[in-house]
Short mmCIF file of C-alpha atoms and ligand atoms in Angstrom, two decimals:
data_model
loop_
_atom_site.label_atom_id
_atom_site.label_comp_id
_atom_site.label_asym_id
_atom_site.label_seq_id
_atom_site.Cartn_x
_atom_site.Cartn_y
_atom_site.Cartn_z
CA MET A 1 -0.62 -13.06 0.25
CA PRO A 2 -1.20 -9.36 -0.05
CA ILE A 3 -3.75 -6.98 -1.48
CA LYS A 4 -2.49 -4.96 -4.41
CA ILE A 5 -4.29 -1.77 -5.32
CA VAL A 6 -3.64 -0.97 -8.95
CA ARG A 7 -4.91 1.61 -11.38
CA ASN A 8 -5.73 -0.25 -14.54
CA ASP A 9 -8.41 -1.61 -16.82
CA ILE A 10 -9.55 -4.86 -15.20
CA THR A 11 -9.80 -6.60 -18.56
CA LYS A 12 -6.01 -6.32 -18.85
CA ILE A 13 -5.21 -8.00 -15.54
CA GLU A 14 -3.61 -11.43 -15.78
CA CYS A 15 -4.88 -13.51 -12.90
CA ASP A 16 -7.04 -16.57 -12.25
CA ALA A 17 -10.35 -14.76 -11.91
CA ILE A 18 -11.68 -11.28 -12.49
CA VAL A 19 -14.88 -10.10 -10.87
CA ASN A 20 -17.58 -8.46 -12.91
CA ALA A 21 -19.87 -5.88 -11.29
CA ALA A 22 -22.81 -7.16 -13.32
CA ASN A 23 -26.50 -6.31 -13.37
CA SER A 24 -29.18 -8.84 -12.43
CA SER A 25 -29.88 -9.90 -16.02
CA LEU A 26 -26.21 -10.94 -16.43
CA LEU A 27 -26.53 -9.94 -20.07
CA GLY A 28 -23.99 -7.16 -20.06
CA GLY A 29 -24.43 -3.44 -19.51
CA GLY A 30 -22.33 -0.33 -19.14
CA GLY A 31 -19.25 0.38 -17.03
CA VAL A 32 -17.00 -2.47 -16.09
CA ASP A 33 -19.65 -5.01 -17.17
CA GLY A 34 -19.64 -3.67 -20.74
CA ALA A 35 -15.84 -3.57 -20.82
CA ILE A 36 -15.60 -7.21 -19.68
CA HIS A 37 -18.16 -8.44 -22.22
CA ARG A 38 -16.49 -6.52 -25.06
CA ALA A 39 -13.05 -7.89 -24.19
CA ALA A 40 -14.24 -11.48 -23.58
CA GLY A 41 -16.29 -11.76 -26.78
CA LYS A 42 -19.60 -13.42 -27.59
CA GLY A 43 -18.84 -16.71 -25.84
CA LEU A 44 -19.25 -14.97 -22.48
CA LEU A 45 -22.66 -13.60 -23.36
CA LEU A 46 -23.83 -17.02 -24.57
CA GLU A 47 -22.75 -18.68 -21.30
CA CYS A 48 -24.34 -15.88 -19.22
CA MET A 49 -27.64 -16.31 -21.07
CA LYS A 50 -27.82 -19.89 -19.78
CA LEU A 51 -27.52 -18.71 -16.16
CA GLY A 52 -30.90 -16.97 -16.18
CA GLY A 53 -29.99 -13.93 -14.10
CA CYS A 54 -28.64 -13.39 -10.63
CA LYS A 55 -29.68 -11.82 -7.28
CA VAL A 56 -27.84 -9.07 -5.44
CA GLY A 57 -24.87 -10.48 -3.52
CA GLN A 58 -24.93 -13.82 -5.36
CA ALA A 59 -21.87 -14.91 -7.37
CA ASN A 60 -21.77 -16.91 -10.63
CA LEU A 61 -18.68 -18.33 -12.26
CA THR A 62 -18.09 -18.52 -16.02
CA LYS A 63 -15.14 -19.07 -18.31
CA ALA A 64 -13.24 -15.95 -19.38
CA TYR A 65 -13.01 -16.58 -23.15
CA LYS A 66 -10.72 -13.96 -24.74
CA LEU A 67 -9.74 -12.37 -21.43
CA PRO A 68 -6.29 -13.12 -19.99
CA SER A 69 -7.87 -14.66 -16.85
CA ARG A 70 -9.31 -18.19 -16.43
CA PHE A 71 -12.67 -17.24 -14.96
CA VAL A 72 -15.08 -14.36 -14.63
CA ILE A 73 -17.04 -14.19 -11.38
CA HIS A 74 -20.25 -12.24 -11.92
CA ILE A 75 -21.67 -10.49 -8.91
CA VAL A 76 -24.49 -7.99 -8.60
CA GLY A 77 -23.71 -5.22 -6.15
CA PRO A 78 -26.27 -3.26 -4.13
CA LYS A 79 -27.60 0.08 -5.35
CA TRP A 80 -26.79 2.96 -3.00
CA LYS A 81 -29.99 4.21 -1.36
CA GLY A 82 -28.52 6.48 1.29
CA GLY A 83 -26.67 3.87 3.35
CA GLN A 84 -29.46 2.81 5.75
CA ASN A 85 -30.85 -0.01 3.65
CA GLY A 86 -28.38 -2.81 4.26
CA GLU A 87 -26.07 -1.66 1.46
CA ARG A 88 -22.95 -2.30 3.49
CA GLU A 89 -23.83 -5.91 4.39
CA LEU A 90 -24.79 -6.62 0.79
CA LEU A 91 -21.55 -5.17 -0.53
CA GLU A 92 -19.53 -7.17 2.02
CA SER A 93 -21.34 -10.30 0.91
CA CYS A 94 -20.38 -9.55 -2.73
CA TYR A 95 -16.71 -9.69 -1.77
CA HIS A 96 -17.17 -12.73 0.50
CA GLU A 97 -19.12 -14.68 -2.10
CA SER A 98 -16.66 -13.87 -4.90
CA LEU A 99 -13.69 -14.86 -2.74
CA ARG A 100 -15.42 -18.06 -1.62
CA ILE A 101 -16.22 -19.12 -5.18
CA ALA A 102 -12.65 -18.26 -6.26
CA ALA A 103 -11.22 -20.37 -3.42
CA ASP A 104 -13.58 -23.27 -4.28
CA ASN A 105 -12.19 -23.17 -7.82
CA ASN A 106 -8.55 -23.15 -6.67
CA CYS A 107 -7.85 -19.61 -7.78
CA GLU A 108 -4.58 -18.22 -6.50
CA SER A 109 -5.28 -14.70 -7.71
CA ILE A 110 -8.35 -12.57 -8.23
CA ALA A 111 -9.03 -9.00 -9.37
CA PHE A 112 -11.97 -6.88 -8.17
CA PRO A 113 -13.29 -3.63 -9.55
CA LEU A 114 -14.81 -1.31 -6.96
CA ILE A 115 -18.20 -2.99 -6.98
CA SER A 116 -21.25 -0.67 -6.87
CA SER A 117 -19.12 2.47 -7.02
CA GLY A 118 -20.13 3.44 -10.58
CA VAL A 119 -23.69 3.55 -11.86
CA TYR A 120 -24.96 2.05 -8.58
CA GLY A 121 -23.71 5.12 -6.79
CA TYR A 122 -21.91 3.73 -3.70
CA PRO A 123 -19.58 6.49 -2.38
CA LYS A 124 -16.15 5.50 -3.63
CA ASP A 125 -14.25 6.06 -0.40
CA GLN A 126 -16.71 3.84 1.51
CA ALA A 127 -16.75 1.24 -1.26
CA LEU A 128 -12.95 1.08 -1.15
CA LYS A 129 -12.88 0.74 2.62
CA ILE A 130 -15.40 -2.11 2.57
CA ALA A 131 -13.40 -3.84 -0.17
CA VAL A 132 -10.14 -3.54 1.77
CA ASP A 133 -11.65 -4.59 5.13
CA THR A 134 -13.52 -7.59 3.74
CA ILE A 135 -10.61 -8.83 1.68
CA THR A 136 -8.17 -8.33 4.57
CA SER A 137 -10.26 -10.48 6.91
CA PHE A 138 -10.53 -13.19 4.24
CA LEU A 139 -6.75 -13.21 3.76
CA ILE A 140 -6.14 -14.00 7.42
CA ASP A 141 -7.10 -17.62 6.69
CA HIS A 142 -6.46 -17.86 2.95
CA ASP A 143 -3.53 -17.51 0.59
CA MET A 144 -4.61 -15.55 -2.44
CA LEU A 145 -3.23 -12.57 -4.32
CA VAL A 146 -6.05 -10.03 -4.49
CA TYR A 147 -6.02 -7.03 -6.79
CA ILE A 148 -8.36 -4.12 -6.25
CA VAL A 149 -8.47 -2.41 -9.60
CA VAL A 150 -9.40 1.21 -9.73
CA PHE A 151 -10.07 2.72 -13.06
CA ASP A 152 -9.61 6.37 -12.34
CA LYS A 153 -7.91 8.36 -9.68
CA SER A 154 -11.13 9.77 -8.27
CA ALA A 155 -11.85 6.33 -6.85
CA PHE A 156 -9.28 7.20 -4.23
CA GLN A 157 -11.32 9.84 -2.56
CA ILE A 158 -9.58 9.81 0.72
CA SER A 159 -11.41 11.98 3.15
CA GLU A 160 -10.95 15.63 2.30
CA LYS A 161 -9.72 16.38 5.80
CA LEU A 162 -6.94 13.81 5.58
CA PHE A 163 -6.01 15.01 2.11
CA SER A 164 -5.77 18.65 3.14
CA ASP A 165 -3.89 17.75 6.33
CA ILE A 166 -1.32 15.87 4.29
CA THR A 167 -1.13 18.62 1.71
CA SER A 168 -0.42 21.26 4.32
CA TYR A 169 2.09 18.95 6.04
CA ILE A 170 3.91 18.53 2.74
CA ASP A 171 3.78 22.27 2.09
CA ASP A 172 5.22 23.03 5.52
CA LYS A 173 8.09 20.59 5.06
CA TYR A 174 8.79 21.89 1.56
CA VAL A 175 8.82 25.44 2.83
CA ASP A 176 11.37 24.46 5.49
CA THR A 177 13.65 22.77 2.98
CA HIS A 178 13.35 25.49 0.35
CA PHE A 179 13.88 28.28 2.84
CA ILE A 180 17.13 26.72 3.96
CA PHE A 181 18.12 25.97 0.38
CA ASN A 182 17.53 29.57 -0.72
CA ARG A 183 19.67 30.85 2.08
CA SER A 184 22.47 28.54 1.07
CA ARG A 185 22.30 29.85 -2.51
CA ARG A 186 22.87 33.45 -1.44
CA ASP A 187 26.56 32.94 -0.98
CA GLU A 188 27.59 29.92 -2.97
CA TYR A 189 31.15 29.71 -1.70
CA GLY A 190 30.87 31.52 1.59
CA GLU A 191 30.05 30.63 5.14
CA SER A 192 26.30 30.63 4.76
CA THR A 193 26.56 27.51 2.58
CA VAL A 194 28.18 25.57 5.37
CA LEU A 195 25.65 26.88 7.85
CA ALA A 196 22.78 25.91 5.61
CA GLU A 197 24.08 22.39 5.09
CA THR A 198 24.41 21.90 8.79
CA GLN A 199 20.84 23.01 9.29
CA ILE A 200 19.53 20.64 6.66
CA LEU A 201 21.45 17.80 8.25
CA SER A 202 20.30 18.64 11.72
CA ASP A 203 16.71 18.49 10.56
CA ASP A 204 16.95 14.76 9.88
CA PHE A 205 20.03 13.54 11.67
CA GLU A 206 22.00 14.80 14.57
CA THR A 207 25.38 15.96 13.40
CA CYS A 208 28.50 14.24 14.73
CA GLU A 209 29.57 17.43 16.44
CA LEU A 210 26.38 17.61 18.47
CA GLN A 211 26.05 13.91 19.13
CA ALA A 212 29.63 12.73 19.34
CA PRO A 213 29.07 9.72 21.61
CA GLN A 214 26.38 8.28 19.34
CA CYS A 215 28.12 8.77 16.03
CA PRO A 216 28.87 5.24 14.75
CA THR A 217 32.43 5.99 13.64
CA MET A 218 33.45 8.01 16.70
CA GLY A 219 34.11 5.04 18.98
CA VAL A 220 36.57 3.40 16.60
CA PRO A 221 40.21 4.17 17.37
CA LYS A 222 41.94 6.06 14.58
CA ALA A 223 44.45 3.27 14.00
CA ALA A 224 41.78 0.56 13.58
CA SER A 225 42.29 -1.53 10.49
CA LEU A 226 39.64 -1.92 7.85
CA ALA A 227 39.15 -5.52 9.01
CA ASP A 228 38.55 -4.33 12.59
CA MET A 229 35.98 -1.83 11.41
CA VAL A 230 34.21 -4.38 9.23
CA ASN A 231 34.08 -6.76 12.20
CA GLN A 232 32.16 -4.15 14.15
CA ILE A 233 29.31 -4.43 11.69
CA ASP A 234 26.00 -3.35 13.16
CA GLU A 235 22.73 -5.29 13.38
CA SER A 236 21.34 -5.77 9.86
CA PHE A 237 17.88 -4.88 8.55
CA SER A 238 16.59 -8.43 8.74
CA GLN A 239 18.07 -8.97 12.21
CA MET A 240 16.36 -5.80 13.44
CA LEU A 241 13.10 -6.86 11.79
CA LEU A 242 13.10 -10.26 13.50
CA ARG A 243 14.09 -8.71 16.82
CA LYS A 244 11.25 -6.19 16.60
CA ILE A 245 8.74 -8.91 15.69
CA ASP A 246 9.72 -10.74 18.88
CA GLU A 247 9.69 -7.58 20.99
CA LYS A 248 6.19 -6.71 19.76
CA GLY A 249 4.98 -10.24 20.50
CA MET A 250 3.84 -10.72 16.91
CA THR A 251 4.01 -13.88 14.83
CA ASP A 252 5.84 -13.71 11.49
CA ALA A 253 2.54 -14.13 9.65
CA GLU A 254 0.86 -11.33 11.58
CA CYS A 255 3.73 -9.06 10.68
CA TYR A 256 4.06 -9.79 6.97
CA LYS A 257 0.29 -9.79 6.45
CA LYS A 258 -0.03 -6.46 8.21
CA ALA A 259 2.83 -5.19 6.05
CA ASN A 260 0.96 -6.39 2.95
CA VAL A 261 4.07 -8.37 2.05
CA ASP A 262 4.13 -11.73 0.33
CA ARG A 263 5.03 -14.82 2.44
CA LYS A 264 7.77 -15.87 -0.03
CA LEU A 265 9.46 -12.49 0.22
CA PHE A 266 9.30 -12.66 4.01
CA SER A 267 10.94 -16.13 3.94
CA LYS A 268 13.77 -14.71 1.83
CA ILE A 269 14.31 -11.91 4.33
CA ARG A 270 14.18 -14.34 7.24
CA GLY A 271 16.72 -16.65 5.62
CA ASP A 272 19.25 -13.97 4.68
CA ALA A 273 20.71 -11.83 7.44
CA TYR A 274 21.98 -9.34 4.87
CA TYR A 275 18.92 -9.15 2.66
CA ARG A 276 18.50 -5.70 1.07
CA PRO A 277 14.81 -4.90 0.77
CA SER A 278 13.35 -2.16 -1.39
CA LYS A 279 12.57 1.06 0.42
CA THR A 280 8.82 0.48 0.18
CA THR A 281 9.16 -3.00 1.67
CA ALA A 282 11.34 -1.73 4.51
CA ILE A 283 8.81 0.99 5.33
CA ALA A 284 5.92 -1.48 5.09
CA PHE A 285 7.53 -3.54 7.86
CA ALA A 286 8.17 -0.45 9.97
CA ILE A 287 4.48 0.42 9.63
CA ALA A 288 3.38 -3.15 10.43
CA LEU A 289 5.52 -3.06 13.55
CA GLU A 290 4.14 0.37 14.46
CA LEU A 291 7.66 1.72 14.97
CA SER A 292 8.29 5.25 16.17
CA LEU A 293 9.76 7.71 13.69
CA GLU A 294 13.20 7.26 15.24
CA ASP A 295 13.05 3.45 14.98
CA THR A 296 11.70 3.68 11.45
CA LYS A 297 14.64 5.83 10.43
CA ASP A 298 17.01 3.40 12.14
CA MET A 299 15.49 0.42 10.35
CA LEU A 300 15.60 2.21 7.01
CA MET A 301 19.20 3.20 7.52
CA LYS A 302 20.07 -0.48 8.01
CA ALA A 303 18.58 -1.13 4.59
CA GLY A 304 20.53 1.77 3.10
CA PHE A 305 17.69 4.32 2.99
CA ALA A 306 16.62 7.51 4.73
CA LEU A 307 13.49 9.58 5.20
CA SER A 308 14.00 13.11 3.96
CA HIS A 309 11.87 16.19 3.56
CA SER A 310 12.90 16.48 -0.07
CA ASN A 311 10.30 14.16 -1.46
CA LYS A 312 6.59 13.76 -0.95
CA PHE A 313 6.69 10.01 -0.39
CA ASP A 314 8.90 10.39 2.68
CA ILE A 315 6.86 13.26 4.06
CA ILE A 316 3.61 11.32 3.73
CA ILE A 317 5.14 8.36 5.58
CA GLU A 318 6.41 10.66 8.28
CA TYR A 319 2.98 12.28 8.57
CA PHE A 320 1.28 8.95 9.23
CA ILE A 321 3.91 7.79 11.71
CA ILE A 322 3.79 11.04 13.66
CA ASN A 323 0.01 10.75 13.78
CA GLU A 324 0.34 7.10 14.87
CA ASN A 325 -1.84 5.96 12.01
CA TYR A 326 -0.36 2.60 11.01
CA ASN A 327 -3.14 1.47 8.72
CA ILE A 328 -1.18 0.49 5.61
CA PHE A 329 -4.21 0.70 3.37
CA GLU A 330 -5.01 4.25 4.43
CA ILE A 331 -1.35 5.13 3.89
CA ASN A 332 -1.50 3.55 0.44
CA GLU A 333 -4.65 5.51 -0.39
CA ALA A 334 -2.84 8.70 0.53
CA LEU A 335 0.29 7.72 -1.42
CA PHE A 336 -1.87 6.87 -4.39
CA ALA A 337 -3.68 10.20 -4.18
CA PHE A 338 -0.32 11.97 -4.32
CA ASP A 339 0.94 9.78 -7.20
CA GLN A 340 3.57 8.04 -5.06
CA SER A 341 4.69 4.38 -4.99
CA LEU A 342 2.63 2.16 -2.70
CA LEU A 343 3.89 0.19 0.30
CA GLY A 344 4.27 -3.57 0.42
CA VAL A 345 4.51 -5.80 -2.63
P1 ADP B 401 -21.79 -0.69 -10.58
O1 ADP B 401 -23.04 -0.74 -11.39
O2 ADP B 401 -21.59 -1.87 -9.68
O3 ADP B 401 -21.64 0.62 -9.89
P2 ADP B 401 -19.91 0.14 -12.69
O4 ADP B 401 -19.40 -0.68 -13.81
O5 ADP B 401 -20.82 1.28 -13.06
O6 ADP B 401 -20.61 -0.86 -11.67
O7 ADP B 401 -18.71 0.73 -11.84
C1 ADP B 401 -17.97 -0.01 -10.89
C2 ADP B 401 -16.57 0.56 -10.81
O8 ADP B 401 -15.80 0.04 -11.89
C3 ADP B 401 -16.51 2.08 -10.96
O9 ADP B 401 -15.62 2.58 -9.93
C4 ADP B 401 -15.91 2.31 -12.33
O10 ADP B 401 -15.10 3.49 -12.38
C5 ADP B 401 -15.06 1.07 -12.48
N1 ADP B 401 -14.74 0.66 -13.86
C6 ADP B 401 -15.38 0.94 -15.02
N2 ADP B 401 -14.77 0.35 -16.05
C7 ADP B 401 -13.70 -0.32 -15.53
C8 ADP B 401 -12.66 -1.13 -16.09
N3 ADP B 401 -12.57 -1.38 -17.39
N4 ADP B 401 -11.73 -1.66 -15.25
C9 ADP B 401 -11.79 -1.43 -13.90
N5 ADP B 401 -12.75 -0.68 -13.32
C10 ADP B 401 -13.69 -0.13 -14.12
#
């Protein structure tokens, strides 16, 4: 099952267990700890008092009282002391321990805050990366739906370089589109409109005139009946997906896990040659398969979608594909930073 990064208050998440970034007394505090204790009510504090504290990296399970989850897993994260004092290993063990205790208690879903990234001062981008990496490796052998809950947008501090690269890439593409658009507006009914439309088309697709032999409708004789044309139906999205999985030598599980897509959804796609996925799901598979931009566009077209330069989501996807960065979590961080929908489920 996939990782879902959501922006929310963790006390509102409905799942089997939520993780509390507690302090070693386990008696409540500020930040997420305070929010969880306030929402759960006094029963939680009374149970925590019986536990007698907790060491860094150690997990304790309690009931969740008034929270919508079944359990709260209390974990004490490491304090950031510059990064050379075993902080990383301790933070990884927080995620491992919480996931292990959740699995031991038959949890099918769990929600994490970004442990240590508040008062304990762990840099948020590094804290997020450790969370994603540790959870991803756990999910290779386990089936669990894992939420990473971020409270505020600043938690997604993707590296400034990446952010500014994407911003300028978006600006460039917008400039292209708007420049062409403005030219087309100059003469609304005249020739320049036609010229402009052709240019916009040629940016994304080759026009039929230029690419006659490859245009899908060109090879069909004029007198062909509708039935004949329908019989020439092309490979579908799910057929292309399965073909590409084979060509890349991947297993189904490797592919849907890398795409951050749920196993049940993958089974549906596998069992239905004409399944119509959402655009984000289709792109998630293209990313998992590390398709070129051309193949990505082809796969999307089979699902009824395109990549255009008229919206930021598409440009960000294109940016990552062109730069051969197929890390779905980094892509999702970037999409999140630009307020776009995330890939996968
Ligand atoms: P720590 O002491 O481990 O740093 P904090 O509670 O100070 O713990 O912060 C951990 C992370 O939880 C921070 O990124 C903070 O923004 C976030 N956070 C605070 N309140 C909530 C909440 N209600 N739901 C989800 N995340 C929260």
